[in-house]
Amino acid sequence: MESKYRHLYKLLLDKIDKREYEPGDKLPAEGELMEAYGASRDTVRKALELLVQDGYIQKARGKAAEVLDKNKFNFPVSEIASFKEIYRFSSSKPNTIVENLEIVKGDKKLMAALQIGPEDEAFLLERVREIEGEKIIIDKDYFSRKVVENLPLRAAQDSVYEYLEKELGLKIGFAMKEITVHMAADEDYRLLDMGSYDMIVVVKSYTYLEDSTLFQFTESRHRPDKFKFVDFARRKL
Amino acid sequence: MESKYRHLYKLLLDKIDKREYEPGDKLPAEGELMEAYGASRDTVRKALELLVQDGYIQKARGKAAEVLDKNKFNFPVSEIASFKEIYRFSSSKPNTIVENLEIVKGDKKLMAALQIGPEDEAFLLERVREIEGEKIIIDKDYFSRKVVENLPLRAAQDSVYEYLEKELGLKIGFAMKEITVHMAADEDYRLLDMGSYDMIVVVKSYTYLEDSTLFQFTESRHRPDKFKFVDFARRKL
DNA sequence: AAGTGGTCTAGACCACTCT
DNA sequence: GAGTGGTCTAGACCACTTT
């Protein structure tokens, strides 16, 4: 059962996507939405708040909410998204090569990153992403076995997140990402089509469940010319 | 006059910062906060929602809100922040060198970026940021003169955002940022201490006012080894 | 069973913008 | 002055976790 305000949010989002409300247009007033949708003001406001947070509309006192031109902003905005989601808009189909899938334990850096003990095991999944015939990303995922007991190869080849959420029923809560740039390492030259580039963009992610258990650490290494990160931010008050 | 829920938010934030609530601790229940602070449930929940969005606490159904270890996450998280805000935690005082401050018009790339006409003017402000004796960032800011009529040098040397918000009374609404990596250009070698690096991290920002007027475009060029971007994201439902 | 947060409602007052 | 969003309140019912 989906909440009423989330449903209204999706209705409005759909109208914005379909250009029934165009960028620059004013959204109906809260009172009109209440009547049209048969909801209380609080419910309408919750739906609008979601649109604000996602950068679809802008609100200001005394004025009607205005639809923003989200397309000018190039997806994806900042959110937890898997590789498949990120490249859903690219023209050609990206290809994933599983290089390695094994159980590891005892590595000091890993233990620190995943906050596990020396006897705790973790899955290590290494994949190379190929786009338009070029190998440009290495993804090294570590999953704590305390949470992910088993990780079948078919899930690794497809979407790991779909497996975790749909099959294991894990509820992902939040993630921290860190972007830095380094000199390329041996593995980058070995696994990627580096061309004449000698640096690599490193995105480290720490992913937590809804109960704030850390269960995944990912190191994603991107060839610099193909890397792009887009972020939408609101001014804090 | 500050809103009640924002005030409560700051009170709770302060207690978290001062470790009165430590990471892993449970926050008081909504009912307790209502009584302790003399507020309605809705007001308490708005304050808690702000803490959730900022990544200070995690909530889940049926359980009390838990305080997260924000310090593990290294500031800054994703937000619109000026150079001074970003480096407020660094050990040594960063130094800013104003290289150029002029009025420009007619440049095609600029007109497109700021969405202004061929006769509209803009301020161009170029600054170099020096940290621990090394020049590592170039900031090129463009401000539409339709919004920023005058930009005194003292504001450029100090904090431009403070001038815009406090002296001009501008209300900044939101911003889009894009991070990419490129080969270093002549100006990078000329203005920065590039050492042996030959690439540069480019952060482009488009900043909008609360009424969704685009008024600033910034190109920030960082030496790759000193660049770091941290982002906190919640899973979308 | 008790305690917790999630959702929804109805009404009130205020600050601001528009015309 | 009319219309808009921003804040605050009080009460209700539900879903989930904990004991």
XYZ file of C-alpha atoms (C1' of nucleotides) in Angstrom:
512
model
C 0.000 0.000 0.000
C 1.502 3.254 -1.110
C 0.996 6.405 0.865
C -1.343 9.025 -0.482
C 1.220 11.794 -0.681
C 3.672 9.567 -2.521
C 0.968 8.699 -4.989
C 0.150 12.352 -5.571
C 3.876 13.011 -5.964
C 4.046 10.436 -8.740
C 0.970 11.868 -10.453
C 2.479 15.331 -10.500
C 5.887 14.006 -11.549
C 4.250 12.203 -14.421
C 2.535 15.384 -15.599
C 5.832 17.250 -15.438
C 7.617 14.497 -17.371
C 4.899 14.492 -19.994
C 5.085 18.252 -20.309
C 1.507 18.779 -19.202
C 3.167 21.201 -16.852
C 6.022 22.804 -18.752
C 9.111 24.444 -17.316
C 8.217 27.955 -16.222
C 4.558 27.035 -15.671
C 2.945 27.543 -12.313
C 1.630 24.504 -10.509
C -1.974 24.702 -9.228
C -2.256 26.264 -5.778
C -2.266 23.941 -2.771
C -5.980 24.563 -2.323
C -6.719 23.490 -5.879
C -4.643 20.341 -5.516
C -6.469 19.520 -2.281
C -9.800 19.708 -4.046
C -8.703 18.013 -7.260
C -7.111 15.116 -5.428
C -9.333 14.969 -2.369
C -6.491 15.313 0.108
C -5.741 17.463 3.106
C -3.354 20.350 2.834
C -0.645 18.513 4.753
C -0.770 15.625 2.321
C -0.536 17.948 -0.671
C 2.372 19.765 0.908
C 4.255 16.517 1.525
C 3.918 15.622 -2.144
C 5.141 19.052 -3.204
C 8.049 18.835 -0.773
C 9.260 15.705 -2.552
C 9.180 17.543 -5.869
C 11.166 20.381 -4.334
C 13.799 18.033 -2.960
C 14.202 16.359 -6.321
C 14.628 19.692 -8.045
C 11.475 19.470 -10.151
C 9.797 22.577 -8.766
C 10.787 25.699 -6.900
C 8.621 27.286 -4.238
C 8.672 30.745 -2.691
C 6.409 32.591 -0.301
C 3.382 34.275 -1.772
C 3.956 32.812 -5.205
C 2.737 29.663 -6.877
C 5.185 26.776 -7.236
C 7.124 26.946 -10.488
C 8.157 23.994 -12.643
C 11.917 23.888 -13.284
C 13.655 22.721 -16.423
C 15.112 19.508 -15.089
C 16.290 18.460 -18.536
C 18.792 21.281 -18.621
C 20.421 19.596 -15.684
C 21.474 16.266 -17.177
C 20.812 13.189 -15.103
C 21.677 11.686 -12.730
C 21.343 13.946 -9.756
C 22.864 12.890 -6.523
C 21.331 9.683 -5.286
C 22.230 6.116 -4.600
C 22.091 4.583 -8.022
C 23.566 1.498 -9.544
C 25.535 1.416 -12.750
C 22.511 0.267 -14.711
C 20.416 3.165 -13.509
C 23.108 5.697 -14.305
C 23.510 4.588 -17.880
C 19.846 4.048 -18.675
C 19.905 7.185 -20.867
C 23.052 6.396 -22.816
C 22.637 5.477 -26.451
C 24.402 2.129 -26.636
C 23.975 -0.738 -24.238
C 26.759 -1.001 -21.689
C 28.352 -4.386 -21.129
C 29.471 -5.860 -17.830
C 32.355 -8.331 -17.478
C 32.689 -10.183 -14.180
C 36.412 -10.497 -13.525
C 36.300 -12.058 -10.105
C 33.893 -13.262 -7.415
C 35.387 -14.675 -4.250
C 35.171 -14.747 -0.486
C 37.898 -12.868 1.329
C 38.818 -12.212 4.925
C 41.554 -10.803 7.096
C 42.646 -7.964 4.839
C 43.323 -4.957 7.058
C 42.118 -2.256 4.693
C 38.941 -4.203 4.014
C 38.288 -4.827 7.699
C 38.608 -1.114 8.378
C 36.427 -0.114 5.436
C 33.644 -2.550 6.280
C 34.150 -2.336 10.050
C 34.364 -6.100 10.496
C 36.651 -8.344 12.515
C 39.581 -10.491 11.312
C 37.445 -13.664 11.206
C 34.514 -12.086 9.375
C 34.149 -12.878 5.704
C 33.166 -10.662 2.818
C 32.356 -11.155 -0.831
C 34.663 -9.460 -3.277
C 33.122 -8.793 -6.670
C 35.229 -7.244 -9.415
C 33.580 -6.102 -12.592
C 34.658 -4.153 -15.666
C 32.158 -1.912 -17.435
C 32.406 -1.625 -21.190
C 30.654 1.217 -22.990
C 30.650 1.602 -26.753
C 33.321 -1.049 -27.012
C 35.696 0.575 -24.540
C 36.501 -0.696 -21.053
C 36.263 2.393 -18.907
C 35.191 1.498 -15.362
C 36.348 -1.022 -12.750
C 33.892 -1.713 -9.926
C 35.237 -3.475 -6.857
C 32.396 -4.308 -4.480
C 32.826 -5.753 -1.014
C 29.746 -7.146 0.764
C 29.810 -8.199 4.388
C 28.761 -11.847 4.676
C 27.006 -10.983 7.923
C 24.372 -9.379 5.721
C 24.860 -10.944 2.292
C 25.266 -14.633 3.032
C 25.307 -15.709 -0.573
C 25.979 -13.901 -3.824
C 25.242 -15.999 -6.910
C 27.086 -15.265 -10.132
C 23.853 -14.575 -11.982
C 23.158 -11.668 -9.595
C 26.662 -10.328 -10.188
C 26.149 -10.416 -13.935
C 22.786 -8.767 -13.701
C 21.989 -6.127 -11.110
C 23.329 -6.775 -7.617
C 21.034 -4.159 -6.108
C 17.971 -5.808 -7.557
C 19.088 -9.101 -6.021
C 19.730 -7.518 -2.640
C 16.449 -5.635 -2.520
C 14.064 -8.017 -4.218
C 15.463 -11.433 -3.355
C 17.101 -10.820 -0.002
C 14.608 -8.143 1.013
C 17.333 -5.801 2.222
C 16.278 -2.238 2.864
C 18.970 0.169 1.788
C 19.001 3.349 3.805
C 21.767 5.721 2.813
C 25.264 5.955 1.412
C 28.347 8.127 1.611
C 30.355 8.698 -1.543
C 33.797 10.207 -1.878
C 35.303 11.294 -5.173
C 39.062 11.681 -5.566
C 41.616 11.514 -8.398
C 44.822 9.456 -8.372
C 47.618 8.201 -10.568
C 46.510 5.068 -12.409
C 47.579 1.751 -10.871
C 48.726 -1.447 -12.578
C 45.252 -2.948 -12.471
C 43.827 0.069 -14.273
C 46.224 -0.388 -17.190
C 45.613 -4.129 -17.153
C 41.824 -4.083 -17.081
C 40.863 -0.834 -18.776
C 41.442 0.785 -22.159
C 43.454 3.617 -20.661
C 44.707 5.118 -23.921
C 47.236 7.810 -23.055
C 45.638 8.685 -19.733
C 47.677 8.130 -16.593
C 45.157 9.191 -13.931
C 41.994 7.570 -12.608
C 38.890 8.917 -10.872
C 38.116 6.923 -7.735
C 34.617 6.875 -6.252
C 34.435 5.161 -2.880
C 30.984 4.339 -1.528
C 29.886 3.134 1.867
C 26.357 1.775 1.783
C 24.218 1.313 4.881
C 20.955 -0.505 5.528
C 17.899 1.232 6.927
C 18.925 0.111 10.428
C 22.278 1.867 9.785
C 24.310 -1.339 9.420
C 27.265 -0.836 7.089
C 27.190 -3.738 4.638
C 28.877 -2.648 1.418
C 32.026 -0.882 0.413
C 32.635 -0.100 -3.230
C 35.633 1.288 -5.029
C 34.760 2.413 -8.517
C 37.619 3.417 -10.833
C 36.741 5.545 -13.873
C 38.825 6.571 -16.861
C 38.959 10.362 -16.399
C 37.581 11.438 -19.786
C 34.405 9.401 -19.314
C 33.701 10.456 -15.781
C 30.902 12.879 -14.967
C 29.078 13.589 -11.748
C 26.069 15.879 -11.491
C 24.679 17.168 -8.235
C 21.619 19.210 -7.347
C 21.846 21.126 -4.089
C 19.628 23.528 -2.220
C 20.943 26.355 -0.135
C 20.815 25.628 3.545
C 19.054 28.240 5.663
C 12.073 35.426 13.513
C 13.185 31.843 13.274
C 10.664 29.081 13.015
C 10.120 26.837 15.977
C 11.054 23.619 14.239
C 14.271 25.140 12.895
C 15.150 26.240 16.392
C 14.536 22.757 17.768
C 16.624 21.372 14.900
C 19.534 23.549 15.954
C 19.156 22.560 19.588
C 19.307 18.879 18.715
C 22.155 19.421 16.251
C 24.089 21.184 18.959
C 23.619 18.290 21.356
C 24.805 15.857 18.708
C 27.847 18.008 17.926
C 28.688 18.256 21.607
C 28.335 14.475 22.014
C 25.485 14.771 24.501
C 23.886 12.343 22.109
C 26.638 10.037 20.867
C 26.702 8.013 17.672
C 24.646 4.871 18.206
C 22.511 6.494 20.894
C 18.777 6.671 20.538
C 17.156 10.089 20.370
C 14.221 10.699 22.750
C 10.863 9.619 21.329
C 8.760 12.204 19.513
C 6.394 12.347 22.475
C 9.233 13.139 24.864
C 10.556 15.867 22.612
C 7.068 17.359 22.357
C 6.834 17.614 26.111
C 10.414 18.706 26.711
C 10.242 21.438 24.122
C 6.565 22.341 24.328
C 5.858 21.720 20.682
C 3.302 19.805 18.677
C 4.165 16.507 17.112
C 4.271 17.999 13.629
C 6.811 20.582 14.723
C 9.000 17.949 16.347
C 8.796 15.787 13.249
C 9.848 18.666 10.992
C 12.933 19.221 13.114
C 13.786 15.507 13.010
C 13.259 15.444 9.250
C 15.950 18.078 8.845
C 18.366 15.942 10.856
C 17.534 12.964 8.653
C 18.154 14.926 5.473
C 21.495 16.117 6.732
C 22.542 12.610 7.635
C 22.761 13.183 11.372
C 20.174 10.615 12.380
C 18.499 7.572 10.881
C 14.867 6.719 11.462
C 12.896 3.520 10.957
C 9.381 2.414 11.809
C 8.813 1.162 15.302
C 12.285 2.120 16.459
C 13.674 5.233 18.059
C 15.770 7.550 15.886
C 19.457 6.670 15.999
C 22.343 9.131 15.950
C 24.808 8.466 13.122
C 28.553 8.953 13.212
C 28.765 11.974 10.977
C 32.451 12.447 11.731
C 33.317 9.248 9.943
C 31.988 10.906 6.842
C 34.380 13.843 6.495
C 32.853 17.157 5.595
C 31.541 18.679 3.431
C 28.478 16.820 2.352
C 26.716 17.919 -0.756
C 25.450 21.453 -0.402
C 25.948 24.856 -1.857
C 28.983 26.075 -0.028
C 31.556 28.688 -0.722
C 35.291 28.105 -0.654
C 35.556 29.572 2.831
C 32.915 27.224 4.201
C 34.538 24.198 2.638
C 37.936 24.864 4.128
C 36.775 25.963 7.572
C 38.067 22.697 9.034
C 41.478 22.697 7.396
C 44.457 23.307 9.596
C 46.130 26.246 7.891
C 44.415 29.370 6.653
C 43.782 29.358 2.912
C 44.751 32.446 0.964
C 42.828 34.023 -1.914
C 44.470 35.961 -4.746
C 42.214 38.049 -6.990
C 43.670 37.758 -10.483
C 41.032 39.645 -12.387
C 37.737 41.515 -11.939
C 36.125 42.945 -15.048
C 32.859 43.440 -16.890
C 32.426 41.285 -19.972
C 29.759 40.846 -22.618
C 29.135 39.214 -25.949
C 31.062 36.004 -25.362
C 29.022 33.151 -26.817
C 29.907 30.486 -24.298
C 29.185 32.872 -21.467
C 25.857 33.958 -22.952
C 24.799 30.337 -23.238
C 25.963 29.446 -19.736
C 24.244 32.406 -18.083
C 21.312 32.478 -20.505
C 21.709 36.178 -21.280
C 21.593 38.199 -24.503
C 24.498 39.677 -26.523
C 24.054 43.133 -24.981
C 23.782 41.921 -21.388
C 26.802 42.388 -19.181
C 28.332 40.114 -16.597
C 31.067 40.371 -14.006
C 34.011 38.070 -14.454
C 35.926 37.346 -11.276
C 39.033 35.172 -11.406
C 40.638 34.045 -8.193
C 43.410 31.647 -7.251
C 43.197 29.742 -3.996
C 46.405 29.025 -2.135
C 46.520 26.382 0.573
C 49.580 25.659 2.653
C 51.666 27.754 0.303
C 50.541 25.967 -2.864
C 48.275 27.420 -5.536
C 45.802 24.641 -6.205
C 42.438 26.058 -7.312
C 41.302 28.571 -9.938
C 37.791 29.955 -9.480
C 36.255 31.752 -12.436
C 32.927 33.286 -11.425
C 30.512 34.975 -13.782
C 27.666 37.051 -12.292
C 24.846 38.441 -14.404
C 24.706 42.225 -14.014
C 20.933 42.015 -14.218
C 21.135 40.657 -10.680
C 24.533 41.785 -9.392
C 24.790 45.407 -10.491
C 27.998 46.101 -8.695
C 30.748 43.878 -7.335
C 33.319 45.773 -5.280
C 36.844 44.398 -5.011
C 36.579 44.121 -1.222
C 33.711 41.640 -1.658
C 35.793 39.643 -4.128
C 38.674 39.461 -1.684
C 36.447 38.475 1.173
C 33.372 36.280 0.696
C 31.284 37.005 -2.385
C 28.354 35.006 -1.033
C 28.298 37.020 2.153
C 28.172 40.216 0.079
C 25.392 38.865 -2.126
C 23.266 37.616 0.733
C 23.864 40.198 3.427
C 24.481 43.388 1.464
C 22.427 42.841 -1.653
C 19.790 40.766 0.125
C 19.792 38.098 -2.572
C 18.076 34.862 -1.700
C 19.951 31.921 -3.134
C 17.717 28.991 -3.957
C 19.551 26.079 -5.497
C 22.490 25.088 -7.653
C 23.529 22.429 -10.138
C 27.101 21.197 -10.062
C 28.901 19.075 -12.593
C 32.255 17.430 -11.976
C 34.473 16.352 -14.875
C 38.200 15.795 -15.493
C 40.208 17.252 -18.388
C 43.718 17.780 -19.658
C 45.219 20.861 -18.020
C 45.081 24.073 -20.078
C 47.670 26.829 -20.413
C 46.034 28.929 -17.723
C 46.266 26.046 -15.266
C 50.040 25.770 -15.735
C 50.359 29.558 -15.612
C 48.303 30.186 -12.462
C 48.653 27.002 -10.428
C 51.498 24.999 -8.944
C 50.805 22.010 -11.155
C 53.919 20.012 -10.299
C 54.025 17.018 -12.615
C 50.265 16.749 -13.004
C 48.791 17.242 -16.450
C 45.069 16.916 -15.682
C 42.612 19.174 -13.914
C 39.305 18.567 -12.128
C 36.622 20.973 -13.377
C 33.577 21.767 -11.247
C 30.964 23.806 -13.079
C 28.185 25.352 -10.995
C 25.007 27.070 -12.040
C 23.483 29.013 -9.166
C 19.873 30.165 -9.082
C 17.975 32.589 -6.883
C 14.920 31.580 -4.894
C 12.708 32.844 -7.736
C 14.652 30.467 -10.041
C 16.584 33.197 -11.859
C 19.983 31.942 -13.031
C 22.490 34.563 -11.924
C 25.865 32.871 -11.493
C 28.023 30.488 -13.428
C 31.261 29.246 -11.892
C 34.075 27.183 -13.292
C 36.332 25.894 -10.569
C 39.576 24.181 -11.612
C 41.291 21.959 -9.036
C 44.694 20.289 -9.058
C 43.723 16.602 -9.066
C 45.654 15.453 -5.995
C 43.972 18.052 -3.775
C 40.454 17.489 -5.004
C 37.891 15.700 -2.870
C 34.122 15.650 -3.011
C 31.945 13.946 -0.435
C 28.274 13.250 -0.896
C 25.600 11.880 1.400
C 22.640 10.296 -0.367
C 19.491 8.541 0.744
C 17.940 5.739 -1.214
C 14.903 6.857 -3.121
C 11.731 4.885 -2.477
C 0.906 -5.356 25.242
C 3.429 -1.222 25.087
C 6.132 1.863 22.616
C 7.635 3.756 18.418
C 7.363 6.277 14.084
C 4.224 6.966 9.499
C 0.182 8.930 7.628
C -3.923 11.710 7.282
C -7.166 15.129 8.665
C -9.115 19.956 9.989
C -8.476 24.402 11.418
C -5.973 28.526 12.551
C -2.858 32.499 11.961
C 0.883 34.755 9.662
C 4.138 36.773 5.839
C 4.622 37.636 1.487
C 3.405 38.659 -3.620
C 0.529 40.226 -7.031
C -2.508 43.539 -9.345
C -7.453 43.157 -0.859
C -7.154 38.645 -2.644
C -4.272 34.894 -3.258
C -0.352 32.303 -2.128
C 2.715 29.443 0.674
C 4.910 28.859 5.795
C 4.104 27.504 10.407
C 1.789 25.526 14.341
C -1.647 22.965 16.722
C -4.666 18.771 18.171
C -6.392 14.476 17.369
C -6.871 10.074 15.112
C -5.576 5.560 13.205
C -2.127 2.397 11.472
C 2.335 -0.578 10.947
C 6.102 -2.010 12.917
C 9.569 -3.286 16.720
C 10.510 -4.398 21.238
C 9.656 -6.543 25.720
